[in-house]
mmCIF file of C-alpha atoms in Angstrom:
data_model
loop_
_atom_site.group_PDB
_atom_site.id
_atom_site.type_symbol
_atom_site.label_atom_id
_atom_site.label_comp_id
_atom_site.label_asym_id
_atom_site.label_seq_id
_atom_site.Cartn_x
_atom_site.Cartn_y
_atom_site.Cartn_z
ATOM 1 C CA MET A 1 29.817 -91.729 64.887
ATOM 2 C CA LYS A 2 28.524 -89.331 67.550
ATOM 3 C CA LYS A 3 28.450 -92.156 70.161
ATOM 4 C CA LEU A 4 32.125 -93.027 69.481
ATOM 5 C CA MET A 5 33.081 -89.459 69.898
ATOM 6 C CA MET A 6 31.189 -89.206 73.189
ATOM 7 C CA ILE A 7 32.922 -92.335 74.526
ATOM 8 C CA ALA A 8 36.368 -91.106 73.454
ATOM 9 C CA ALA A 9 35.561 -87.683 75.170
ATOM 10 C CA MET A 10 34.645 -89.554 78.167
ATOM 11 C CA MET A 11 37.731 -91.689 78.245
ATOM 12 C CA VAL A 12 39.810 -88.538 77.860
ATOM 13 C CA ALA A 13 38.154 -86.883 80.693
ATOM 14 C CA THR A 14 38.667 -89.960 82.827
ATOM 15 C CA LEU A 15 42.287 -89.956 82.036
ATOM 16 C CA SER A 16 42.668 -86.159 82.696
ATOM 17 C CA ALA A 17 40.725 -86.638 86.129
ATOM 18 C CA ASN A 18 43.377 -89.084 87.127
ATOM 19 C CA ALA A 19 46.264 -87.189 85.719
ATOM 20 C CA GLN A 20 47.237 -86.349 89.351
ATOM 21 C CA PHE A 21 47.327 -89.528 91.313
ATOM 22 C CA GLU A 22 46.366 -89.581 95.159
ATOM 23 C CA PRO A 23 48.562 -90.822 97.862
ATOM 24 C CA GLY A 24 48.476 -94.714 98.115
ATOM 25 C CA THR A 25 47.843 -95.206 94.366
ATOM 26 C CA PHE A 26 50.120 -97.142 91.991
ATOM 27 C CA SER A 27 50.827 -96.132 88.363
ATOM 28 C CA ILE A 28 52.721 -97.411 85.457
ATOM 29 C CA GLN A 29 54.465 -95.396 82.658
ATOM 30 C CA PRO A 30 55.621 -96.814 79.399
ATOM 31 C CA LYS A 31 58.296 -94.467 78.017
ATOM 32 C CA VAL A 32 60.549 -93.705 75.089
ATOM 33 C CA GLY A 33 63.326 -91.246 74.416
ATOM 34 C CA ILE A 34 66.830 -90.392 73.579
ATOM 35 C CA ASN A 35 70.263 -90.487 75.163
ATOM 36 C CA LEU A 36 73.169 -88.194 74.779
ATOM 37 C CA ALA A 37 76.137 -90.170 76.218
ATOM 38 C CA LYS A 38 79.832 -90.021 76.642
ATOM 39 C CA VAL A 39 82.353 -91.901 78.810
ATOM 40 C CA SER A 40 84.866 -90.266 81.106
ATOM 41 C CA ASN A 41 88.567 -91.060 80.390
ATOM 42 C CA MET A 42 88.012 -93.617 77.694
ATOM 43 C CA ALA A 43 90.655 -94.260 74.999
ATOM 44 C CA PRO A 44 89.302 -94.751 71.399
ATOM 45 C CA ILE A 45 89.826 -98.663 71.408
ATOM 46 C CA GLY A 46 91.123 -99.723 67.910
ATOM 47 C CA ALA A 47 92.074 -96.139 66.716
ATOM 48 C CA GLY A 48 95.767 -96.530 67.564
ATOM 49 C CA ASP A 49 97.506 -93.561 69.280
ATOM 50 C CA TYR A 50 95.623 -90.958 67.644
ATOM 51 C CA LYS A 51 94.445 -88.048 69.646
ATOM 52 C CA LEU A 52 90.773 -87.688 68.699
ATOM 53 C CA ASP A 53 88.300 -85.065 70.001
ATOM 54 C CA ARG A 54 85.292 -86.419 71.784
ATOM 55 C CA SER A 55 81.722 -85.884 70.890
ATOM 56 C CA LEU A 56 78.377 -87.060 72.330
ATOM 57 C CA LEU A 57 76.793 -90.293 71.186
ATOM 58 C CA GLY A 58 73.127 -90.314 70.459
ATOM 59 C CA GLY A 59 71.054 -93.397 71.186
ATOM 60 C CA ALA A 60 67.616 -94.561 72.245
ATOM 61 C CA VAL A 61 65.929 -95.556 75.678
ATOM 62 C CA LEU A 62 62.798 -97.271 75.920
ATOM 63 C CA GLY A 63 60.922 -99.236 78.706
ATOM 64 C CA ALA A 64 58.507 -98.456 81.682
ATOM 65 C CA GLU A 65 58.537 -97.335 85.164
ATOM 66 C CA ALA A 66 56.076 -97.971 88.065
ATOM 67 C CA GLU A 67 55.361 -95.317 90.605
ATOM 68 C CA TYR A 68 53.992 -95.237 94.199
ATOM 69 C CA GLN A 69 52.653 -92.243 95.479
ATOM 70 C CA ILE A 70 53.558 -92.267 99.160
ATOM 71 C CA ALA A 71 52.086 -88.746 99.977
ATOM 72 C CA LYS A 72 51.116 -85.774 97.795
ATOM 73 C CA PRO A 73 54.577 -84.425 97.544
ATOM 74 C CA PHE A 74 56.575 -87.641 97.512
ATOM 75 C CA SER A 75 56.640 -90.835 95.392
ATOM 76 C CA VAL A 76 59.046 -93.797 94.521
ATOM 77 C CA ALA A 77 59.443 -94.952 90.997
ATOM 78 C CA ALA A 78 61.267 -98.296 89.719
ATOM 79 C CA GLY A 79 61.912 -98.727 86.227
ATOM 80 C CA LEU A 80 63.375 -101.264 83.427
ATOM 81 C CA LEU A 81 64.826 -99.553 80.633
ATOM 82 C CA PHE A 82 66.915 -100.661 77.562
ATOM 83 C CA SER A 83 69.468 -98.050 77.032
ATOM 84 C CA MET A 84 71.895 -97.404 74.222
ATOM 85 C CA GLN A 85 74.891 -95.671 75.578
ATOM 86 C CA GLY A 86 78.655 -95.486 75.064
ATOM 87 C CA CYS A 87 80.906 -92.710 73.414
ATOM 88 C CA GLN A 88 82.264 -91.426 70.263
ATOM 89 C CA TRP A 89 85.025 -89.491 68.705
ATOM 90 C CA GLN A 90 85.163 -86.789 65.987
ATOM 91 C CA ASP A 91 86.460 -87.713 62.561
ATOM 92 C CA ASP A 92 90.079 -86.390 61.910
ATOM 93 C CA ASP A 93 92.910 -86.766 59.499
ATOM 94 C CA PHE A 94 96.583 -86.474 59.924
ATOM 95 C CA LYS A 95 99.888 -86.499 57.919
ATOM 96 C CA LEU A 96 102.708 -89.163 58.449
ATOM 97 C CA GLY A 97 105.309 -88.053 56.121
ATOM 98 C CA ASP A 98 103.744 -87.988 52.779
ATOM 99 C CA GLN A 99 100.831 -90.222 53.494
ATOM 100 C CA LYS A 100 97.471 -88.995 54.595
ATOM 101 C CA ILE A 101 95.740 -90.789 57.366
ATOM 102 C CA GLU A 102 92.038 -90.536 58.064
ATOM 103 C CA VAL A 103 90.269 -91.794 60.911
ATOM 104 C CA LYS A 104 86.460 -91.641 61.087
ATOM 105 C CA ASP A 105 83.390 -93.513 62.750
ATOM 106 C CA THR A 106 85.167 -94.202 66.007
ATOM 107 C CA LYS A 107 82.878 -95.172 68.789
ATOM 108 C CA ILE A 108 82.317 -97.593 71.711
ATOM 109 C CA ALA A 109 78.483 -98.787 71.635
ATOM 110 C CA LEU A 110 77.273 -99.946 75.107
ATOM 111 C CA ASN A 111 73.846 -101.234 75.311
ATOM 112 C CA TYR A 112 72.518 -101.779 78.999
ATOM 113 C CA LEU A 113 69.300 -102.885 80.677
ATOM 114 C CA ASN A 114 69.118 -100.460 83.466
ATOM 115 C CA LEU A 115 67.044 -100.609 86.702
ATOM 116 C CA PRO A 116 66.525 -97.130 88.132
ATOM 117 C CA VAL A 117 64.980 -96.508 91.475
ATOM 118 C CA VAL A 118 64.208 -92.854 92.202
ATOM 119 C CA VAL A 119 62.476 -90.647 94.630
ATOM 120 C CA ASN A 120 60.083 -87.988 93.402
ATOM 121 C CA PHE A 121 59.631 -84.735 95.322
ATOM 122 C CA TYR A 122 56.754 -82.534 93.654
ATOM 123 C CA LEU A 123 57.597 -78.880 94.107
ATOM 124 C CA PHE A 124 54.099 -77.915 92.682
ATOM 125 C CA LYS A 125 51.371 -79.871 90.916
ATOM 126 C CA GLY A 126 52.878 -82.029 88.090
ATOM 127 C CA PHE A 127 56.599 -80.780 88.508
ATOM 128 C CA ALA A 128 58.981 -83.024 90.457
ATOM 129 C CA VAL A 129 62.638 -83.105 91.147
ATOM 130 C CA LYS A 130 64.250 -86.511 91.543
ATOM 131 C CA ALA A 131 67.336 -88.482 92.608
ATOM 132 C CA GLY A 132 68.100 -92.269 93.445
ATOM 133 C CA VAL A 133 70.319 -95.065 92.192
ATOM 134 C CA GLN A 134 70.572 -97.130 88.975
ATOM 135 C CA PHE A 135 71.840 -100.517 88.272
ATOM 136 C CA GLY A 136 72.831 -101.360 84.694
ATOM 137 C CA PHE A 137 73.611 -104.746 83.274
ATOM 138 C CA LEU A 138 75.691 -104.657 80.059
ATOM 139 C CA CYS A 139 74.229 -106.649 77.146
ATOM 140 C CA SER A 140 76.580 -105.721 74.551
ATOM 141 C CA ALA A 141 79.912 -103.690 74.071
ATOM 142 C CA ASN A 142 81.346 -103.063 70.639
ATOM 143 C CA ALA A 143 84.361 -100.963 69.502
ATOM 144 C CA GLN A 144 84.294 -99.393 65.941
ATOM 145 C CA THR A 145 86.584 -97.226 63.828
ATOM 146 C CA THR A 146 87.556 -96.898 60.171
ATOM 147 C CA GLN A 147 91.209 -95.947 59.192
ATOM 148 C CA LYS A 148 92.137 -94.905 55.674
ATOM 149 C CA ILE A 149 95.883 -94.835 54.926
ATOM 150 C CA GLY A 150 96.652 -93.919 51.312
ATOM 151 C CA SER A 151 94.286 -95.884 49.330
ATOM 152 C CA THR A 152 93.883 -98.619 52.097
ATOM 153 C CA THR A 153 90.712 -98.712 54.179
ATOM 154 C CA THR A 154 90.508 -100.861 57.209
ATOM 155 C CA LYS A 155 87.351 -101.033 59.209
ATOM 156 C CA TYR A 156 87.530 -102.188 62.790
ATOM 157 C CA ASP A 157 84.459 -103.611 64.676
ATOM 158 C CA GLU A 158 84.586 -106.173 67.401
ATOM 159 C CA SER A 159 83.205 -106.982 70.550
ATOM 160 C CA VAL A 160 84.921 -105.641 73.750
ATOM 161 C CA MET A 161 82.531 -107.330 76.291
ATOM 162 C CA ASP A 162 85.483 -109.264 77.783
ATOM 163 C CA GLN A 163 87.154 -105.947 78.640
ATOM 164 C CA CYS A 164 84.159 -104.569 80.433
ATOM 165 C CA ASN A 165 82.596 -104.883 83.728
ATOM 166 C CA LYS A 166 79.138 -106.426 83.468
ATOM 167 C CA VAL A 167 77.362 -104.177 86.121
ATOM 168 C CA ASP A 168 77.353 -100.522 86.184
ATOM 169 C CA ILE A 169 76.069 -98.258 89.099
ATOM 170 C CA SER A 170 75.201 -94.619 88.487
ATOM 171 C CA ILE A 171 73.306 -91.888 90.243
ATOM 172 C CA PRO A 172 70.238 -90.395 88.287
ATOM 173 C CA VAL A 173 69.190 -86.650 88.959
ATOM 174 C CA GLY A 174 66.709 -84.662 87.212
ATOM 175 C CA VAL A 175 63.197 -83.217 86.763
ATOM 176 C CA SER A 176 59.786 -84.180 85.379
ATOM 177 C CA TYR A 177 56.565 -82.524 84.307
ATOM 178 C CA GLN A 178 53.180 -84.022 83.811
ATOM 179 C CA VAL A 179 50.941 -82.299 81.401
ATOM 180 C CA PRO A 180 47.831 -81.171 83.367
ATOM 181 C CA THR A 181 45.203 -82.086 80.878
ATOM 182 C CA ILE A 182 46.451 -85.592 80.000
ATOM 183 C CA PRO A 183 48.687 -88.074 81.783
ATOM 184 C CA ILE A 184 51.732 -87.514 79.403
ATOM 185 C CA TYR A 185 54.982 -87.374 81.396
ATOM 186 C CA ILE A 186 58.181 -85.705 80.361
ATOM 187 C CA ASP A 187 61.328 -86.804 82.173
ATOM 188 C CA ALA A 188 64.828 -85.124 81.759
ATOM 189 C CA ARG A 189 67.587 -86.607 83.875
ATOM 190 C CA ALA A 190 71.362 -87.096 84.060
ATOM 191 C CA ASN A 191 72.941 -90.394 84.944
ATOM 192 C CA PHE A 192 76.397 -90.107 86.677
ATOM 193 C CA GLY A 193 78.328 -93.287 86.690
ATOM 194 C CA VAL A 194 80.083 -94.339 89.874
ATOM 195 C CA THR A 195 81.649 -97.602 88.750
ATOM 196 C CA LYS A 196 84.390 -98.192 86.289
ATOM 197 C CA ILE A 197 83.289 -99.528 82.651
ATOM 198 C CA VAL A 198 86.603 -101.150 81.774
ATOM 199 C CA LYS A 199 88.128 -103.819 84.119
ATOM 200 C CA ASP A 200 91.071 -102.789 86.004
ATOM 201 C CA LYS A 201 93.533 -105.248 84.033
ATOM 202 C CA TYR A 202 92.465 -103.182 80.932
ATOM 203 C CA ALA A 203 92.022 -99.859 82.150
ATOM 204 C CA ASP A 204 95.800 -98.780 82.037
ATOM 205 C CA GLY A 205 95.013 -96.280 84.775
ATOM 206 C CA ASP A 206 91.924 -94.780 83.186
ATOM 207 C CA ASN A 207 88.813 -94.206 85.423
ATOM 208 C CA SER A 208 86.131 -94.722 82.563
ATOM 209 C CA LYS A 209 82.647 -94.014 83.829
ATOM 210 C CA ASN A 210 79.133 -93.669 82.158
ATOM 211 C CA GLN A 211 77.800 -90.173 81.802
ATOM 212 C CA VAL A 212 74.436 -89.900 80.031
ATOM 213 C CA PHE A 213 71.783 -87.189 79.522
ATOM 214 C CA GLN A 214 68.366 -88.760 79.113
ATOM 215 C CA LEU A 215 65.151 -87.134 77.681
ATOM 216 C CA THR A 216 61.966 -89.440 77.639
ATOM 217 C CA VAL A 217 58.395 -89.094 77.109
ATOM 218 C CA GLY A 218 55.732 -91.442 78.756
ATOM 219 C CA TYR A 219 52.009 -92.059 79.264
ATOM 220 C CA LYS A 220 50.923 -92.729 82.789
ATOM 221 C CA PHE A 221 48.183 -95.214 83.691
ATOM 222 C CA LYS A 222 46.772 -95.752 87.094
ATOM 223 C CA LEU A 223 46.794 -99.639 88.254
#
């Protein structure tokens, strides 16, 4: 048992020593986290003409990023991430004559395979600001809502892939911090979409774009 503890301590010490990587080194970082997403100017598909208030849609993000340390203050990182995005609207109810209408669970779920490329500038040891470009490839797109009119409930859930552009481009900006004692990496970034989600023939003048806040935790390995 003592030998195992000594080996484990040596491994932790080795990883800690490499927590800050030198210029000319490559590292890889598996990561997992959460998204808080919305879509600008997106109408609630399937919810009729009801005016619903927006709310952020939570989702998961996971994948990995590889980083090359160009110099002590600069590095370049490229990643491959599966990202659950989209938007949702708050539940609401209305009166139409004597009938009560309830609309709930209204959202558009967009799943992407994202390829971010960012430049990191280390302001001080372990803390970096970053910016770059991200290319997203749409894997699935579903519109969902539930309407209750009187005693009749109707659920709407169908693919809207044919209405959406398959490629999305966004600008990621953010900050990251690497824990000094172990190579754990905390990354917070906002992704601002620059391309439309909905195809022009379906957009009806709307300029719908992804807007995502992303928080991830990763573990950094030297290659």
